[in-house]
Coordinates of C-alpha atoms in Angstrom, one line a residue:
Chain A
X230 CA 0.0 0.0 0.0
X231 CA 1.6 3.5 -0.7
X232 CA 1.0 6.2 1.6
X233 CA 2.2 9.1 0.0
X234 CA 1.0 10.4 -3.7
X235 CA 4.1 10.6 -6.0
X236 CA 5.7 13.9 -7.1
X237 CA 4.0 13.7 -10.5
X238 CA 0.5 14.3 -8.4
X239 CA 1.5 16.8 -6.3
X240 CA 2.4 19.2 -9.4
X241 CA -1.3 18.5 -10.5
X242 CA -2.8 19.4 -7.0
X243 CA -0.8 22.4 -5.8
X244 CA -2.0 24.5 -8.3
X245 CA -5.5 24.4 -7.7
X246 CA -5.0 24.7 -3.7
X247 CA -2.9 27.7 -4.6
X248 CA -6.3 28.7 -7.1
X249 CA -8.9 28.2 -4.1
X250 CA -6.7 29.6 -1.6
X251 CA -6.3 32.9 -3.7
X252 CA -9.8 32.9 -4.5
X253 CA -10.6 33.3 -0.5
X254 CA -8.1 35.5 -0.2
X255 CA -8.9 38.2 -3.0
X256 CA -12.8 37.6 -1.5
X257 CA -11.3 38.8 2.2
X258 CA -9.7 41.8 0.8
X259 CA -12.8 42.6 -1.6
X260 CA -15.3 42.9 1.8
X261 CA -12.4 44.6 3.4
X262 CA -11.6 47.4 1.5
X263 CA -14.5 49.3 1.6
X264 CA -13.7 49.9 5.3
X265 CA -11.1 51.6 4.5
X266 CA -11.5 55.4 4.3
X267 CA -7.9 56.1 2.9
X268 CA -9.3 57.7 -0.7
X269 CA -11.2 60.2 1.2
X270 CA -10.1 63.2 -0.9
X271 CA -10.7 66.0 1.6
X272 CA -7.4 64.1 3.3
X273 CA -5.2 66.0 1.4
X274 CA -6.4 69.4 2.6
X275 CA -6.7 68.4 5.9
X276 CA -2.9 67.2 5.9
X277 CA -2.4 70.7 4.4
X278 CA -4.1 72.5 7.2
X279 CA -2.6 70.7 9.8
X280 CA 1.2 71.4 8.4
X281 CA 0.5 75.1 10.0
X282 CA -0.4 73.6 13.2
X283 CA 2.3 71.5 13.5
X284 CA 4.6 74.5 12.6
X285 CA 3.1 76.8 15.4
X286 CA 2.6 74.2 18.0
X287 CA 3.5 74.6 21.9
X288 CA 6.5 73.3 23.3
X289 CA 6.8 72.7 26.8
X290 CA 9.2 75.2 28.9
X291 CA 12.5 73.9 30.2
X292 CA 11.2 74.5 33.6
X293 CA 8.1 72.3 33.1
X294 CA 10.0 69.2 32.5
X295 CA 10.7 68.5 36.1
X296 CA 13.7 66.6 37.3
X297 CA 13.5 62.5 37.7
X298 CA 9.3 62.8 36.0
X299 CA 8.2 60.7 33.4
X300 CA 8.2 63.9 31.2
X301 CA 12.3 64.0 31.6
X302 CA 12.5 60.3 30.8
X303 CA 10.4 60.6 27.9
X304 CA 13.1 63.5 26.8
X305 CA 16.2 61.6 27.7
X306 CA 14.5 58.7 25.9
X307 CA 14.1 61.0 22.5
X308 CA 10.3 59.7 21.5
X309 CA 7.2 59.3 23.1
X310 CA 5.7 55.7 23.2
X311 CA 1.6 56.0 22.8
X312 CA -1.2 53.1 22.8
X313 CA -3.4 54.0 19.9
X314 CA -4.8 52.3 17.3
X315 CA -4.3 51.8 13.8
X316 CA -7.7 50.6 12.5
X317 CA -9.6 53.6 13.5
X318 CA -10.7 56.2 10.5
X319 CA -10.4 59.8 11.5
X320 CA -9.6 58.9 15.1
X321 CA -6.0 57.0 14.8
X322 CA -5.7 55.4 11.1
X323 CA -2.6 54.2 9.6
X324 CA -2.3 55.3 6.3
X325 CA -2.4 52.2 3.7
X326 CA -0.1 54.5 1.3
X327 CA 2.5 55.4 4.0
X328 CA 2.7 52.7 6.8
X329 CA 4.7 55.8 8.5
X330 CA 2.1 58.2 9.0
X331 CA -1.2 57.3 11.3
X332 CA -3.4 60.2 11.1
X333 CA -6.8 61.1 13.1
X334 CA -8.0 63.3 15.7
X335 CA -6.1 60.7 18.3
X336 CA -3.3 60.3 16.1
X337 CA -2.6 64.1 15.9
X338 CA -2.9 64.6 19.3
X339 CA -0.4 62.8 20.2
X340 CA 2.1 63.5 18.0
X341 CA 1.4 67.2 19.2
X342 CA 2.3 66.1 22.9
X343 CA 5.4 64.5 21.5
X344 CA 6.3 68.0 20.1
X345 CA 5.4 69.3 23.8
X346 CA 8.1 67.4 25.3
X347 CA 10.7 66.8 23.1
X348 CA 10.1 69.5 20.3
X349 CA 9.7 67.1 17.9
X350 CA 6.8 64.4 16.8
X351 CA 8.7 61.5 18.1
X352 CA 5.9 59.2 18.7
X353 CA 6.4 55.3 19.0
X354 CA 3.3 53.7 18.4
X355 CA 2.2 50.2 20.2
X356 CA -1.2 49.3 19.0
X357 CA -3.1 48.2 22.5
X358 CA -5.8 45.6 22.0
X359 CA -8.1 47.3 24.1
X360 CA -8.5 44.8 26.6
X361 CA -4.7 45.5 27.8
X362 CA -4.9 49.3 28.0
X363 CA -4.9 49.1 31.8
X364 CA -1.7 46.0 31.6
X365 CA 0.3 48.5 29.0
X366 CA 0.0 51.4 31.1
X367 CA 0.8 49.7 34.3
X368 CA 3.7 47.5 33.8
X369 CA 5.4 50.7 32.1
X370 CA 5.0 49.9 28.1
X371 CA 3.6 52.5 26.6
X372 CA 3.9 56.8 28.3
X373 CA 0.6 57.3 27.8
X374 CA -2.8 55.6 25.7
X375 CA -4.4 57.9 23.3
X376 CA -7.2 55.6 22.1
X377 CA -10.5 57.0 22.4
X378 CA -10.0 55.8 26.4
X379 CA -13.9 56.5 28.2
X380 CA -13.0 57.4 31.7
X381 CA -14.8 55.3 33.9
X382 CA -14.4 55.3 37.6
X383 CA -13.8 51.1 38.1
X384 CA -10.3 52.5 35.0
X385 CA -9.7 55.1 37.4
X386 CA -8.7 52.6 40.2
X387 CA -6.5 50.9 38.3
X388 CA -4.6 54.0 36.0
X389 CA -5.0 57.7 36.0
X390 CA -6.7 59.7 33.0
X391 CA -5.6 63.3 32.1
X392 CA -8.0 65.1 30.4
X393 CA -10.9 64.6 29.2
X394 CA -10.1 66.0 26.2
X395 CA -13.2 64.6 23.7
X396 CA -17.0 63.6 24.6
X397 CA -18.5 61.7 22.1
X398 CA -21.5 59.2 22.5
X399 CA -22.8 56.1 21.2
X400 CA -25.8 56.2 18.3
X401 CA -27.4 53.8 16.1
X402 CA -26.6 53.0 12.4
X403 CA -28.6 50.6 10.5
X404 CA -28.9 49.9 6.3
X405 CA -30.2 52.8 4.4
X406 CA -33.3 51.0 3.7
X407 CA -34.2 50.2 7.2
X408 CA -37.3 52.8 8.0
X409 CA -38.3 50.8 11.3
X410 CA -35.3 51.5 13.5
X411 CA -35.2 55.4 14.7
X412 CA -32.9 55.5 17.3
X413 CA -32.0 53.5 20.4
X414 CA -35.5 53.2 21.7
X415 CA -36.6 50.9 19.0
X416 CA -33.8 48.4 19.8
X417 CA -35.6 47.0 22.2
X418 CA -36.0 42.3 21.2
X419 CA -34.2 43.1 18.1
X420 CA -30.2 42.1 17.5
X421 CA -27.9 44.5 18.2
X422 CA -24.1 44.4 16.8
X423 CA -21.5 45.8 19.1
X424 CA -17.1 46.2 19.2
X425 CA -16.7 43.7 21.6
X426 CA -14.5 46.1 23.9
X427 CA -16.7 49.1 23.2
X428 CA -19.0 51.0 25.9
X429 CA -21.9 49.6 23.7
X430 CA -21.4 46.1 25.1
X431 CA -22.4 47.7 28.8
X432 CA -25.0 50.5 27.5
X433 CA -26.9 49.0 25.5
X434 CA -28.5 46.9 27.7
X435 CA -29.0 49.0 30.6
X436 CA -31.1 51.1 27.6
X437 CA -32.5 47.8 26.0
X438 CA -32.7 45.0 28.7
X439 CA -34.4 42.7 25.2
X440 CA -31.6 43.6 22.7
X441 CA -29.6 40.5 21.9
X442 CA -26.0 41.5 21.3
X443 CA -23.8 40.4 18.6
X444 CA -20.2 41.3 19.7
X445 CA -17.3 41.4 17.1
X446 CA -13.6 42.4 17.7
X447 CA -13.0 45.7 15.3
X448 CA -15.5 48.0 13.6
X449 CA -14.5 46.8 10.0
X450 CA -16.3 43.8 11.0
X451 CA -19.1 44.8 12.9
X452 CA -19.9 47.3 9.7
X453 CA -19.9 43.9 7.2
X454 CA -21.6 42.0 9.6
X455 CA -24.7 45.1 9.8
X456 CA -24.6 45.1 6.2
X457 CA -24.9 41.3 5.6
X458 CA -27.7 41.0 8.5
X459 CA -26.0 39.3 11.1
X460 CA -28.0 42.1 13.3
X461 CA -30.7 45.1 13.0
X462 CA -28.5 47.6 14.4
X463 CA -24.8 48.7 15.2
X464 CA -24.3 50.7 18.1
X465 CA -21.1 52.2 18.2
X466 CA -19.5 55.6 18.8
X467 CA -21.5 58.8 16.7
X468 CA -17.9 60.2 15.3
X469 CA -16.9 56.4 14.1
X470 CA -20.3 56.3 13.1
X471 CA -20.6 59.2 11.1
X472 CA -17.1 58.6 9.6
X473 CA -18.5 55.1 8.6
X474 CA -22.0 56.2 6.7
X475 CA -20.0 59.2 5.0
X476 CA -17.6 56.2 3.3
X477 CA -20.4 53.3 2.4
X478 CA -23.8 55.0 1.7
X479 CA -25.5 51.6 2.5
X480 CA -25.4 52.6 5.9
X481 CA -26.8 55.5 8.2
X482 CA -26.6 56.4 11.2
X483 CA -29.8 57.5 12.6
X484 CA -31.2 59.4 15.8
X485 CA -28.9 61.2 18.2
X486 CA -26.1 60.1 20.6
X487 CA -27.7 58.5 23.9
X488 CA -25.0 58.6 26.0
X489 CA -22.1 60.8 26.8
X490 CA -18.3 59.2 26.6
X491 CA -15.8 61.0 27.8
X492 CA -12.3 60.1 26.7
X493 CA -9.1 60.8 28.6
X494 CA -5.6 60.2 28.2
X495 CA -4.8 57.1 29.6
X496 CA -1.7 57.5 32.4
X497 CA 0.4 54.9 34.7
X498 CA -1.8 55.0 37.9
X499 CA -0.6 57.9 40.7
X500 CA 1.7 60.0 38.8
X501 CA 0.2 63.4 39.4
X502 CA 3.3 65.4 37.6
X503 CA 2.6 64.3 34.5
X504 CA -1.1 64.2 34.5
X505 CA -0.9 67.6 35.7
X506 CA 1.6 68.4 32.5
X507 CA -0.5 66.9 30.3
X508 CA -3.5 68.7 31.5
X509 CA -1.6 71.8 31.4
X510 CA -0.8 71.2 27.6
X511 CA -4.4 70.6 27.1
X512 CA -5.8 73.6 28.2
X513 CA -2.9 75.3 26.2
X514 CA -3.7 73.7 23.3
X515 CA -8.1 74.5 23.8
X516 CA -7.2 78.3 24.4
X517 CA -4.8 78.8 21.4
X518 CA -7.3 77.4 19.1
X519 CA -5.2 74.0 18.2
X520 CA -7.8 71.5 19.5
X521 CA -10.2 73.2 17.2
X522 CA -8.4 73.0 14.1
X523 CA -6.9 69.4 15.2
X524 CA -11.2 68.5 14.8
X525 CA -12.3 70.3 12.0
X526 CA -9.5 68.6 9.9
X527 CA -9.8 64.8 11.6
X528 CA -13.3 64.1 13.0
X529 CA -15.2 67.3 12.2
X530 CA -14.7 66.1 8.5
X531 CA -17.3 63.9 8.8
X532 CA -19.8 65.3 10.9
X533 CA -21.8 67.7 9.9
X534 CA -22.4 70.2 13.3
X535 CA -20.2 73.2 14.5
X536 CA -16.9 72.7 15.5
X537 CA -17.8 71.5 19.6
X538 CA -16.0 73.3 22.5
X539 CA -13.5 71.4 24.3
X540 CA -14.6 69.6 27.4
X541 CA -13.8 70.7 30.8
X542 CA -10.4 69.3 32.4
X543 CA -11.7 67.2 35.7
X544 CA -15.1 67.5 34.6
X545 CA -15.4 63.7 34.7
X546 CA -15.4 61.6 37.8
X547 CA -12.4 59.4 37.2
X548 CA -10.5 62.5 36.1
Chain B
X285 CA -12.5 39.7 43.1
X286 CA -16.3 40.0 44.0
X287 CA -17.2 40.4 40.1
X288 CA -16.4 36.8 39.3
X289 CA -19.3 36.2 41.9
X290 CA -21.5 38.8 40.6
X291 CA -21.1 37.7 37.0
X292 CA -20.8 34.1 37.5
X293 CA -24.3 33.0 35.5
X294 CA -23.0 35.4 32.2
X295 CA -19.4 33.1 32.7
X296 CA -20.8 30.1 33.4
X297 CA -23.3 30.0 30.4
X298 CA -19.8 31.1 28.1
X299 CA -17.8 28.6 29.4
X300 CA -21.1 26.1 28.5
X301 CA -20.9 27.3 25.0
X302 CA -17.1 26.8 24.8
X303 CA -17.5 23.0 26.4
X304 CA -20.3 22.1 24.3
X305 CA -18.3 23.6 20.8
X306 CA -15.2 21.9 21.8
X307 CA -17.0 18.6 21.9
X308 CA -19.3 18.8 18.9
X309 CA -16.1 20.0 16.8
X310 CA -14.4 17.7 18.8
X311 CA -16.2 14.4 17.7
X312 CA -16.5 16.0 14.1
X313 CA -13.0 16.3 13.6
X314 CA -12.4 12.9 14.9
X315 CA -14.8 11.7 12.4
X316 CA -14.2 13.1 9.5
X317 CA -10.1 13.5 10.5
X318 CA -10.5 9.5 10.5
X319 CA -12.1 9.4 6.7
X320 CA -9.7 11.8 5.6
X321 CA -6.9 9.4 6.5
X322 CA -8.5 6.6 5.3
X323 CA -8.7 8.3 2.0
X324 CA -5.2 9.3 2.0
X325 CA -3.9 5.9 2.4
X326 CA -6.1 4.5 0.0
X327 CA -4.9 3.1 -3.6
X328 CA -7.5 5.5 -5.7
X329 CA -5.4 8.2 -6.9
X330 CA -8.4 11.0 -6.8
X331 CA -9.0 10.2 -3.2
X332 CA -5.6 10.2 -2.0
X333 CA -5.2 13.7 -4.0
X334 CA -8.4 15.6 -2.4
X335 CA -7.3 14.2 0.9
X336 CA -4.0 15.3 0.6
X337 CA -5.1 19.0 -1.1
X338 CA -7.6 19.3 2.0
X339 CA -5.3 18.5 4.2
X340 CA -2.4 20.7 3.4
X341 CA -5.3 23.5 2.7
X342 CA -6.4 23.6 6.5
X343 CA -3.2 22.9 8.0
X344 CA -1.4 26.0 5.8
X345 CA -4.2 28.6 6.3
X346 CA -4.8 30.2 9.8
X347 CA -7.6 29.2 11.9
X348 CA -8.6 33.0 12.7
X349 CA -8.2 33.7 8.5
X350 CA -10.5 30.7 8.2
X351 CA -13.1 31.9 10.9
X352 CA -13.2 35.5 9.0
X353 CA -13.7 34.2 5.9
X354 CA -16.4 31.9 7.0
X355 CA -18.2 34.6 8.5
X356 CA -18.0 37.0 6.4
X357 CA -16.7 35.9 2.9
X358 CA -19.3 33.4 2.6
X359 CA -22.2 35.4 3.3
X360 CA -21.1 37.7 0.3
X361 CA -21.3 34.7 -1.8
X362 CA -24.8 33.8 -0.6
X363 CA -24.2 31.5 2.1
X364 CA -25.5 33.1 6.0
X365 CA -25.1 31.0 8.8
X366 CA -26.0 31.2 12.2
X367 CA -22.4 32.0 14.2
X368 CA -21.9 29.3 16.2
X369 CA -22.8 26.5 14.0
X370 CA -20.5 28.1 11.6
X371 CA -17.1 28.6 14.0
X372 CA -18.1 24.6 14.8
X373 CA -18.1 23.5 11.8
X374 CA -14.6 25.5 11.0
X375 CA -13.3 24.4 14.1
X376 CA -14.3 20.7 12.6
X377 CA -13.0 20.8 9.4
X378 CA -9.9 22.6 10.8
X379 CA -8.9 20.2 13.3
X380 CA -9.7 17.1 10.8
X381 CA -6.8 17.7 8.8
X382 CA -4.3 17.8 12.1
X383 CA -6.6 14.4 13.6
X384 CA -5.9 13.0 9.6
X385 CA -2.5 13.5 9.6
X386 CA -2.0 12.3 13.6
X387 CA -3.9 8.9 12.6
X388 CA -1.9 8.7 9.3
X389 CA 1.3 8.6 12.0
X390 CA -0.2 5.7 13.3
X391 CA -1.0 4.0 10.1
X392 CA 3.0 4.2 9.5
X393 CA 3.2 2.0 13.0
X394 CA 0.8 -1.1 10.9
X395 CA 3.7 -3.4 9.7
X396 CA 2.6 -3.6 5.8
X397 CA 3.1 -7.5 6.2
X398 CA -0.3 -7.2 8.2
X399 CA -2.1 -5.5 4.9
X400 CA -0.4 -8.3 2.9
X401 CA -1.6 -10.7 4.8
X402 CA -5.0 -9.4 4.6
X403 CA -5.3 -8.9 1.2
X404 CA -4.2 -13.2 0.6
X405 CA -6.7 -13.5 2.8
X406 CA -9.2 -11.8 0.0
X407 CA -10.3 -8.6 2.0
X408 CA -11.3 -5.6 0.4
X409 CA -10.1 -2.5 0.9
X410 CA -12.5 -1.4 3.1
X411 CA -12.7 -4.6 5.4
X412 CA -8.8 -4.1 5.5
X413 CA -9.1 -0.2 7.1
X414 CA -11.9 -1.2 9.3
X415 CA -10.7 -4.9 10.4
X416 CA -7.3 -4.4 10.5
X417 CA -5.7 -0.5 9.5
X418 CA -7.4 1.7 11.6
X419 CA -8.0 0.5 14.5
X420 CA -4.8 0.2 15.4
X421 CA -3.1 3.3 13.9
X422 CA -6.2 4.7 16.4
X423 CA -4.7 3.0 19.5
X424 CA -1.2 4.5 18.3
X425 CA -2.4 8.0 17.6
X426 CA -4.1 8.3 21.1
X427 CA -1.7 10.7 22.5
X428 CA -1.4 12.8 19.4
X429 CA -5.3 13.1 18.5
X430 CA -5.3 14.2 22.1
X431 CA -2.4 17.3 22.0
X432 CA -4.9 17.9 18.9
X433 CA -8.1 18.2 21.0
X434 CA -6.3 20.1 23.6
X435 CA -5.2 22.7 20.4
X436 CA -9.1 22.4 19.5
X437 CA -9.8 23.6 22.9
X438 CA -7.7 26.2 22.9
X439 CA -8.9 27.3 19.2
X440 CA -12.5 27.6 20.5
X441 CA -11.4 31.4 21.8
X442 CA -11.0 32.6 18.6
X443 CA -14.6 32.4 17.9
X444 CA -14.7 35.4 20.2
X445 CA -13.2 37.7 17.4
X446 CA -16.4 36.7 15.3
X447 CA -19.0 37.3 17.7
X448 CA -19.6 34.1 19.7
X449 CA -19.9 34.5 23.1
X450 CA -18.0 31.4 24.6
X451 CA -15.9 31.9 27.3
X452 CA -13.3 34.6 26.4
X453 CA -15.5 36.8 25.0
X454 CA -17.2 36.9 28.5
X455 CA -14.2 37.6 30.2
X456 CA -13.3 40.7 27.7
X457 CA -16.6 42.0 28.7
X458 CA -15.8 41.6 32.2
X459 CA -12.7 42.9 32.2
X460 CA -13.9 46.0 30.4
X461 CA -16.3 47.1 33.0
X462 CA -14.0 45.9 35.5
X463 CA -10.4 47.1 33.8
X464 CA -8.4 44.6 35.5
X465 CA -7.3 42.9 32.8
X466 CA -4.0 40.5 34.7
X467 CA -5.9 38.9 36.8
X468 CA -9.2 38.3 34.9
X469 CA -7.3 36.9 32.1
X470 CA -5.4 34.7 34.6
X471 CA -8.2 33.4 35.7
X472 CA -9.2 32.6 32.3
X473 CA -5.7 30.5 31.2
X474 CA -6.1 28.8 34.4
X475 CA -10.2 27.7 33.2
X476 CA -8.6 27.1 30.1
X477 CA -5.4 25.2 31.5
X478 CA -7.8 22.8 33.3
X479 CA -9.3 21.7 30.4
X480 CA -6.6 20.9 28.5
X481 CA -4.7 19.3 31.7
X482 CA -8.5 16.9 31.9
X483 CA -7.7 16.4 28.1
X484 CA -4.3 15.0 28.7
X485 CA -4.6 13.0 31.3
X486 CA -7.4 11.2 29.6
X487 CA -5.2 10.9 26.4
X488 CA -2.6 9.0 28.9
X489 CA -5.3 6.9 30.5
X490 CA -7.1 5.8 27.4
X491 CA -3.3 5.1 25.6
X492 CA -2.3 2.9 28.4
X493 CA -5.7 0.6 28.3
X494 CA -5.2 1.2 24.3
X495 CA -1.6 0.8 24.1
X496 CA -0.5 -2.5 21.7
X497 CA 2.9 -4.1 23.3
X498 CA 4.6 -5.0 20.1

């Protein structure tokens, strides 16, 4: 009996394993890529508009950078190290033509505080899945995580937020041609897609005790999965959202925001020089106008309201 | 600690879901696994080609690639399943290609003078598998079609990332009220280590009633 087929057979086979495996593969990529909001043309300008604010932006005074804080050992070190992500659009989004640059309102942000410290936007990144935010910042990997971070009080025991320095909240999308669903109060016995580490995965059913929720692991996914029926609803942050529906008009988002997130920066847990820095840099950058502009060109691209005021610094509890 | 407690019911139901998928992809893979290496010992050239294509297909793509595009891929071409029975029967075929090619070890321990014998004797080919073949490369390949079930049991977490919620997925929602992510993922490898630790010892139980002294 032979137990192995002879060379002669293998030539015939590998070919069409190598056909079905690129047939998979180019049907991945083909429900991928339209998650992707890279050919957004108003990029370009925004890019462009932000090159003045990078030019003009604040660095911090010698005297600031007090001895032996995590500020000086950032300096010594020559780049800040951030948690952020890279799948995000107009939040922290790497882009696909220049692995290099990761741009969004997050993004920007942070290479801004890099500029604060060292005078230059030095920024390592370290993509944190979000379930080891809290690990990353306490066993000293990343500075700081700059990740669209909700302050909660049960984080706030185990690291320290500075900020906040966005408030967002979480609405409903559904197909375009979905006329029953209004806004969160029709969710209620229907099946509601979620991010898996999102706020949605707790707020929706303190709103909707009857919503079944469908959770997956990035928003690229949840957005296929809404649009092939896996669920009546995706409840998910209004700026993703909105960034979403702009990109893929077989979406919208409908109704307003019914909650309020609060994002901070994410610090290592009791060090109150550097959350006081960064909070100091914050209100710098609110009062000279850079927070605005940082917006308009990231987030407030896709969303069509007035440029928002900046949230208070403490306002939060956990802050 | 007192939210393990308090969530207890949501973690116990997830770790249900993850024992019972284990098993039924469990018992699949075994199945089907066994039929694979039957076919690729087999003297028909077309059989011994599929099995040999399907196996190297599973065993060369990533589970987690498999998952996504069984989820998601599929659908676009017109197939939508539920997600469960979908990551089961992924989890099935998957692991059948590692149970093929752990039985096919223990084919190579069946002296061929055995399969001569049985073919003077005037068996066919499928009274040869089933009488004499299989069941004891099956008593050989114990303790590697175990290490395969403990991988299966591992491999059930991915189903998290497409929206199953087995055991890990209840944990990430735990740990994200909660934000205490060391030791509520400890105390998921330790759930997790159990199994596979009931696995194995089983495995080494069942291969020394099993074992054949040669």
């Amino acid at each position: 009996m032979r137990t192995s087929p002879s060379p002669l057979r293998l030539r015939r086979v590998v070919p069409a394993a190598v056909a079905v495996v690129a047939m998979f593969g180019l049907a991945a990529c083909s429900s991928d890529s339209s998650a992707v909001p890279g050919a957004d043309p108003s990029a370009s300008s925004a890019a462009s508009a932000l090159d003045e604010v990078y030019a003009n932006a604040v660095v911090a005074d010698a005297a600031d950078i007090l001895p032996d804080s995590t500020m000086a050992k950032i300096k010594e070190r020559g780049k800040l190290i951030v948690g952020e992500a890279l799948d995000a659009p107009l939040l922290s989004q790497q882009d696909p033509s220049n692995p290099d640059d990761v741009q969004g309102f997050d993004a920007d942000l942070a290479k801004l505080l890099a500029i604060y410290i060292l005078g230059e936007p030095n920024v390592e990144i370290v993509p944190p899945a979000s379930e080891t935010r809290e690990a990353l910042l306490q066993n000293g990997t990343v500075d700081v995580v700059l990740n669209t971070y909700t302050i909660t009080e049960e984080r706030a025991e185990q690291i320290s937020f500075a900020g906040p320095y966005l408030e967002s909240g979480l609405a409903v999308a559904v197909k375009a041609d979905n006329d029953d669903i209004e806004g969160i109060d029709d969710l209620g016995g229907k099946k509601v897609i979620v991010g898996a580490n999102t706020p949605a995965v707790t707020a929706v059913p303190e709103e909707q005790p009857t919503a079944t929720l469908v959770s997956f692991a990035t928003d690229p996914q949840a957005m296929q999965a809404l649009k092939q029926g896996r669920g009546d609803a995706y409840v998910q942050d209004f700026t993703l959202l909105a960034s979403n529906a702009a990109s893929d008009d077989s979406i919208k988002v409908v109704g307003q925001p019914f909650t309020t997130e609060a994002y901070g920066i994410g610090l290592a847990k009791d060090d109150a020089d550097f959350k006081a820095f960064i909070n100091d840099w914050l209100v710098q950058i609110e009062d000279d106008g850079t927070w605005a502009k940082v917006w308009d060109a990231t987030l407030g691209a896709a969303v069509e309201s007035d440029t928002p005021d900046a949230p208070e610094i403490g306002s939060v509890p956990g802050s | 600690m007192d939210f393990f407690v308090d969530s207890a019911g949501p973690l116990l139901t997830a770790l249900g879901t993850t024992i019972v998928m284990a098993l039924v992809a469990g018992v699949g893979a075994l199945v089907l696994g066994t039929l694979v290496a039957a076919a690729r010992i087999s003297p028909v050239p077309v059989l011994r080609g599929a099995a040999w294509a399907y196996t190297q297909f599973f065993v060369n793509v990533p589970l987690l690639a498999l998952l996504i595009l069984a989820v998601f891929a599929l659908p676009d071409a017109g197939l939508i399943m539920p997600l469960a029975p979908t990551t089961v029967l992924v989890l099935a075929l998957y692991e059948a290609a590692y149970v093929a090619e752990a039985v096919r070890s223990g084919v190579n321990t069946v002296g061929n003078g055995q399969i001569e014998a049985s073919r003077a004797l005037g068996l066919t080919l499928g009274q040869t598998l089933r009488l004499v073949v299989l069941p004891q490369s099956l008593r050989a390949a114990v303790q590697p079609i175990g290490n395969v079930m403990i991988a299966l049991t591992m491999n059930t977490a991915l189903a998290a990332a497409v929206g199953v919620v087995e055991l890990t997925s209840a944990v990430n929602k735990l740990n994200l009220v909660q934000a205490q992510p060391i030791l509520i993922f400890t105390a998921a490898g330790l759930v997790y280590m159990a199994r596979a630790l009931v696995i194995g010892l089983g495995a080494g139980r069942l291969e020394r009633k099993a074992a054949i002294v040669r």
